GROMACS .gro file of C-alpha atoms in nm:
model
  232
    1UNK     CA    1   4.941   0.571   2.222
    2UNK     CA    2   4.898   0.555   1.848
    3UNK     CA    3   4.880   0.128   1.897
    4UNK     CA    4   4.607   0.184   2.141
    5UNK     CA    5   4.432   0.404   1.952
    6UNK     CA    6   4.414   0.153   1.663
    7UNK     CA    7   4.311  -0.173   1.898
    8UNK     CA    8   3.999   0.054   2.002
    9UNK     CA    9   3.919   0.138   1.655
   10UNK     CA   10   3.957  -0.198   1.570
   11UNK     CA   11   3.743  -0.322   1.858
   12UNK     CA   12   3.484  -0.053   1.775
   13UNK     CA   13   3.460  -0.211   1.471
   14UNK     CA   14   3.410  -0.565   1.562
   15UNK     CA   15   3.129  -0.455   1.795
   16UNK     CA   16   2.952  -0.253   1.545
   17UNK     CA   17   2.983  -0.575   1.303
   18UNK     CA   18   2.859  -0.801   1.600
   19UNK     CA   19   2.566  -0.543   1.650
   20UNK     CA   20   2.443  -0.552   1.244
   21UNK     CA   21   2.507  -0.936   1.255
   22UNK     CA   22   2.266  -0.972   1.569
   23UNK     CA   23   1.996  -0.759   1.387
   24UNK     CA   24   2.021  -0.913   1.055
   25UNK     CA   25   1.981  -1.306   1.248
   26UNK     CA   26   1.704  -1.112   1.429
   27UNK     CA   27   1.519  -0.961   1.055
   28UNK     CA   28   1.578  -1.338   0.948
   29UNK     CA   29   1.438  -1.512   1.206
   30UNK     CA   30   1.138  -1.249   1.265
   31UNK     CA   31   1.025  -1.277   0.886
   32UNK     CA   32   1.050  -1.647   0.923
   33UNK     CA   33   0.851  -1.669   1.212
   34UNK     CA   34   0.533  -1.432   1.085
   35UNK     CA   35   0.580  -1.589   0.744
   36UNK     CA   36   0.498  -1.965   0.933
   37UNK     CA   37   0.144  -1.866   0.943
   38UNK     CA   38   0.089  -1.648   0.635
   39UNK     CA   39  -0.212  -1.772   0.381
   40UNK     CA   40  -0.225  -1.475   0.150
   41UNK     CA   41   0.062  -1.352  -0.094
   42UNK     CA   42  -0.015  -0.994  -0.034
   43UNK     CA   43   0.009  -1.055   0.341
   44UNK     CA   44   0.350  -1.239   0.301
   45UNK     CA   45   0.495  -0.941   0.127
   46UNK     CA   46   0.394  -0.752   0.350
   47UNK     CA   47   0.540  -0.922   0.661
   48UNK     CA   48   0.847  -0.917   0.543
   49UNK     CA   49   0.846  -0.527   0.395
   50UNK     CA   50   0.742  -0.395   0.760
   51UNK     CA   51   1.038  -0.636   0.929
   52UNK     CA   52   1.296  -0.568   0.720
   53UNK     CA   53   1.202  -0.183   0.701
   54UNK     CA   54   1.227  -0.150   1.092
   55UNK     CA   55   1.508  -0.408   1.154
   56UNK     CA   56   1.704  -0.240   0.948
   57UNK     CA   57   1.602   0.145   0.972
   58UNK     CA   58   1.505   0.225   0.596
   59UNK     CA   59   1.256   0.445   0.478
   60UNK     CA   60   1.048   0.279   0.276
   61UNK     CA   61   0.974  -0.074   0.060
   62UNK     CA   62   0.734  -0.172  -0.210
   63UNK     CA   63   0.625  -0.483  -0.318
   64UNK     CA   64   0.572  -0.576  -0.708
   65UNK     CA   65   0.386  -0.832  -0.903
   66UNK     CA   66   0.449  -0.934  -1.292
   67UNK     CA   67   0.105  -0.936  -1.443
   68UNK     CA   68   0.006  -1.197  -1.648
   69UNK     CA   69  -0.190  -0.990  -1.869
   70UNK     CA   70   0.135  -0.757  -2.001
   71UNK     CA   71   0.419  -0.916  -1.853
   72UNK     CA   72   0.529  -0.588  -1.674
   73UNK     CA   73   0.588  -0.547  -1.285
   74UNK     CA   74   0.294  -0.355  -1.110
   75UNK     CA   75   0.286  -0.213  -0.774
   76UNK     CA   76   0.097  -0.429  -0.488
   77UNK     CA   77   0.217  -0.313  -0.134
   78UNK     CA   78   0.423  -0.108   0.056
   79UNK     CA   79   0.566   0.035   0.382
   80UNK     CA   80   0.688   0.299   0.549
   81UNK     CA   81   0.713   0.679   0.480
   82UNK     CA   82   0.793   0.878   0.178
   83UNK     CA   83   0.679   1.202   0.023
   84UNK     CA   84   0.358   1.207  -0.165
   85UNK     CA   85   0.474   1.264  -0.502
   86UNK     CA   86   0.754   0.927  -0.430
   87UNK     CA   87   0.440   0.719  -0.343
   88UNK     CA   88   0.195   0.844  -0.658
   89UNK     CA   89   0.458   0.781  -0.881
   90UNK     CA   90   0.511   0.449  -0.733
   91UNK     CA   91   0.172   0.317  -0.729
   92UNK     CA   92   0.133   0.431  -1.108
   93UNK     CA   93   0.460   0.302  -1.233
   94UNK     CA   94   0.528  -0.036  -1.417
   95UNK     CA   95   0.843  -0.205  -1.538
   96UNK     CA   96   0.946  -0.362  -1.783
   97UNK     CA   97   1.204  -0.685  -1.772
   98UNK     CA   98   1.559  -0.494  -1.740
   99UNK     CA   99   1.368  -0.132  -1.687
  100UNK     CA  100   1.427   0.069  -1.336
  101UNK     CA  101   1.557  -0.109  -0.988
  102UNK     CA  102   1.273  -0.333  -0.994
  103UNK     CA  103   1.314  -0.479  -1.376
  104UNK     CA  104   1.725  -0.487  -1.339
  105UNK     CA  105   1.650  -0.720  -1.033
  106UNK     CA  106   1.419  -0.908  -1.250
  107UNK     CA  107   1.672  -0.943  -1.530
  108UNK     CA  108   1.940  -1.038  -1.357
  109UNK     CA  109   1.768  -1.308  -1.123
  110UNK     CA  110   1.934  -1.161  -0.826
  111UNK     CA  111   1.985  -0.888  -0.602
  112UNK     CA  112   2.059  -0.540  -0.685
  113UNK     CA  113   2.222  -0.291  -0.476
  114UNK     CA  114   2.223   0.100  -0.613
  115UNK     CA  115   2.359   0.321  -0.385
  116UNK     CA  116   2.350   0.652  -0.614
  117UNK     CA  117   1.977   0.655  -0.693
  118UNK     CA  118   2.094   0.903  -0.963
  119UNK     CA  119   2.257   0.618  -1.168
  120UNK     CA  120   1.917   0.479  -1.251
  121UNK     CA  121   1.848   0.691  -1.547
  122UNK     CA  122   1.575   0.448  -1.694
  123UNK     CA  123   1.412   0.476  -1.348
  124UNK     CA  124   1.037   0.659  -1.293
  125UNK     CA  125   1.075   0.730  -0.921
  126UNK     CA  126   1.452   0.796  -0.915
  127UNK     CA  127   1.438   1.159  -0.959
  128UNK     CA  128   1.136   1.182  -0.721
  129UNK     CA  129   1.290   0.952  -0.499
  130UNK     CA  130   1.588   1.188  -0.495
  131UNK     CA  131   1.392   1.510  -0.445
  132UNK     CA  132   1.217   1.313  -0.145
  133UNK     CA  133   1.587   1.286   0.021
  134UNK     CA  134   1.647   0.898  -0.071
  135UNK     CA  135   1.959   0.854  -0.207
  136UNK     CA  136   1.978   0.445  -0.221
  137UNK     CA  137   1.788   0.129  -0.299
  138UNK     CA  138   1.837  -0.211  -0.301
  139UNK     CA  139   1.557  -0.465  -0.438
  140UNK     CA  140   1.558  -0.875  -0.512
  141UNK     CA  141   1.315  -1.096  -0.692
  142UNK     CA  142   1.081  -1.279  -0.604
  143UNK     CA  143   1.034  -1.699  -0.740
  144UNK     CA  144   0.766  -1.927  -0.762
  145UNK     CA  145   0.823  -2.286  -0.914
  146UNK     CA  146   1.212  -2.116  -1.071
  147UNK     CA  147   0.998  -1.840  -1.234
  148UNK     CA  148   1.061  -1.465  -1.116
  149UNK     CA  149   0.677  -1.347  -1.009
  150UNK     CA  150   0.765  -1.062  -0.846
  151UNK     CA  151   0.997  -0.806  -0.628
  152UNK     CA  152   1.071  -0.639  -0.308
  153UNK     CA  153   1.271  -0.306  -0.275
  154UNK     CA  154   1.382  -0.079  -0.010
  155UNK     CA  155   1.524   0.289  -0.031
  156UNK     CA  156   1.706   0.464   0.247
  157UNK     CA  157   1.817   0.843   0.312
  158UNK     CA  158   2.139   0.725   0.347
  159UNK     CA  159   2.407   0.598   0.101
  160UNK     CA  160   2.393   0.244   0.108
  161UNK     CA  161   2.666   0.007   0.149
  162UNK     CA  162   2.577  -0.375   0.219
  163UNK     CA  163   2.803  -0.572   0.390
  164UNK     CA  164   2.839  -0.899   0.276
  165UNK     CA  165   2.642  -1.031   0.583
  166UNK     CA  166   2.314  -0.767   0.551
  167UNK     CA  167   2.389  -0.894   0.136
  168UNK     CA  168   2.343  -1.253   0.261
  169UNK     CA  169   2.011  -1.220   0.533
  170UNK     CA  170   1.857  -1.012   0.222
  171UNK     CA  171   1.923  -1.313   0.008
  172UNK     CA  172   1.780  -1.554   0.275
  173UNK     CA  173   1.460  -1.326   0.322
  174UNK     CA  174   1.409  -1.341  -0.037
  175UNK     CA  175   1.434  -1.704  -0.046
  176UNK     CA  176   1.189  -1.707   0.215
  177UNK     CA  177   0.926  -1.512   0.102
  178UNK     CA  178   0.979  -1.659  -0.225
  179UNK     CA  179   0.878  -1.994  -0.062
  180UNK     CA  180   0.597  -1.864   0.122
  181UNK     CA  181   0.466  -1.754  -0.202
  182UNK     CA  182   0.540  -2.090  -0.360
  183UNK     CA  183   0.292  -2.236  -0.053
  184UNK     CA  184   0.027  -2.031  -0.044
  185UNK     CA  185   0.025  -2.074  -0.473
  186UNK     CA  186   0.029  -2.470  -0.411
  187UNK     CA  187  -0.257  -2.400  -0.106
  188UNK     CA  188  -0.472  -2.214  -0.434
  189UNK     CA  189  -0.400  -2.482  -0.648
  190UNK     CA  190  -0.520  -2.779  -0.445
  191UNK     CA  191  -0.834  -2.584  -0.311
  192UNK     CA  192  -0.931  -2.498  -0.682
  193UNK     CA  193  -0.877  -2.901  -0.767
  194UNK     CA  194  -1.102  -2.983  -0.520
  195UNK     CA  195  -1.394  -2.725  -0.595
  196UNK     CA  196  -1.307  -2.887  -0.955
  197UNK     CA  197  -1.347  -3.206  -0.833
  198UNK     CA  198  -1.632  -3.133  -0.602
  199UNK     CA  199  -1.833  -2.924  -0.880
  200UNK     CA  200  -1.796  -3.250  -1.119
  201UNK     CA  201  -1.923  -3.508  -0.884
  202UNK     CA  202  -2.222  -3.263  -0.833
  203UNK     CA  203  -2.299  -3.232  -1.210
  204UNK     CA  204  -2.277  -3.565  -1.235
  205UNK     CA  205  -2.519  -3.660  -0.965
  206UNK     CA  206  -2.753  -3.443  -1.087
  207UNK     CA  207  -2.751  -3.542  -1.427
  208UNK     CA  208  -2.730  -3.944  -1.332
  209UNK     CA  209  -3.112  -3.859  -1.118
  210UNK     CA  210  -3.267  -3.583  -1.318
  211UNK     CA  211  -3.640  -3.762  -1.471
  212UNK     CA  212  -3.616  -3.631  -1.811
  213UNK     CA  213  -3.279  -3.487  -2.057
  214UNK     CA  214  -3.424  -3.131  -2.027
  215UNK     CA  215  -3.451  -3.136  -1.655
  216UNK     CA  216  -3.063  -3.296  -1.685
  217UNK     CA  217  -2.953  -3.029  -1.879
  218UNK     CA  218  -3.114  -2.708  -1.651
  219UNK     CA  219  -3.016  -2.916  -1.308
  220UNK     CA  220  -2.610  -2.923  -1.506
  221UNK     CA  221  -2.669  -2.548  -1.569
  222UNK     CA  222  -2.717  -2.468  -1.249
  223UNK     CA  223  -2.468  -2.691  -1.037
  224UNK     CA  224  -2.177  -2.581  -1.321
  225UNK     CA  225  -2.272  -2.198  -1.183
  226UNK     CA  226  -2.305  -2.282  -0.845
  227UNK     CA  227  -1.966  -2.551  -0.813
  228UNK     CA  228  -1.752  -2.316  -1.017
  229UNK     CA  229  -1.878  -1.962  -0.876
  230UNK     CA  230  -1.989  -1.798  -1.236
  231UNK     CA  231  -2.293  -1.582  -1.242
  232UNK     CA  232  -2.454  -1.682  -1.591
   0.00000   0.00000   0.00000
């Protein structure tokens, strides 16, 4: 009795390890699929917040950016459901390299797994997360060209415990995203070289045909504003 007992615990087990295996090849291969098309960063994040959120039953993810202008991660997107408070302290928090879920993720170039939210004492949200009902959070960075330029977290109402298979397709989604990113970055990059490119040829032409050097000059003005976009 007591053997057969055990071989249906053990069999329960291997199901329900089966079953998260088949949903975390499913969150994988969902994100990569909507990613294929993707032409916006914001968009990308997004994608993979709202897949990951309802593959995987969490409450809620947020998407962060580093900002150029004070090297500190800002809040960009999110998804799901939270309490108010959770979600105004959210959108008005930064972090610092190191600082909260987000800037430990950033630090250490890797994943991060908390399952006590109340061990992040250097954390904004934690204590409103906390009064919201979320107890854990997990978050991983985000690369472009081997440079961190951003994050992706989740919290859940329950304490969380990653197997090392959910640890791995949360690696993998990263990596995805992080490439999407890298694309649609290159995708920028080209179209602003060939406005560039396209803007100079136009200068040119205009200056190489203009009657007289002060008609050159006003005709540059202009196509310079025009080619590049500027207003004065």
């Amino acid at each position: 009795m007591w053997g057969s007992r055990r071989s249906a615990r053990e069999l329960d087990a291997v199901r329900a390890e089966l079953v998260q295996s088949q949903t975390d090849l499913n969150a994988v291969g969902l994100v990569q699929e909507r990613l294929a098309t993707t032409r916006d960063s914001s968009a990308a994040a997004l994608v993979a917040l709202e897949v990951v959120r309802e593959a995987f039953g969490w409450t809620y993810g947020s998407y962060w950016s580093v900002s150029a202008e004070d090297s500190t991660l800002h809040f960009v997107a999110e998804s799901g459901a939270a309490s108010d408070d959770f979600r105004a302290v959210t959108r008005s928090a930064t972090f610092a390299r190191g600082v909260g879920l987000s800037g430990r993720a950033w630090a250490a170039d890797e994943m991060i797994a908390v399952p006590d939210l109340g061990d992040l004492t250097d954390c904004v949200r934690a204590p409103v997360a906390q009064r919201a009902g979320i107890r854990s959070g997990v978050c991983f960075p985000l690369r472009v060209d081997g440079r961190t330029v951003g994050t992706m977290d989740f919290f859940t109402e329950e304490v969380l415990d990653l197997s090392p298979a959910r640890h791995r397709a949360l690696t993998v989604i990263g990596t995805l995203v992080s490439r999407t990113l890298e694309r649609v970055v290159q995708g920028e990059r080209q179209a602003s070289a060939a406005q560039d490119t396209s803007a100079t040829s136009a200068v040119l032409r205009e200056v190489t045909t203009a009657p007289s050097a002060d008609v050159a000059l006003a005709r540059a003005l202009r196509t310079i504003r025009e080619g590049f976009g500027w207003a004065y």
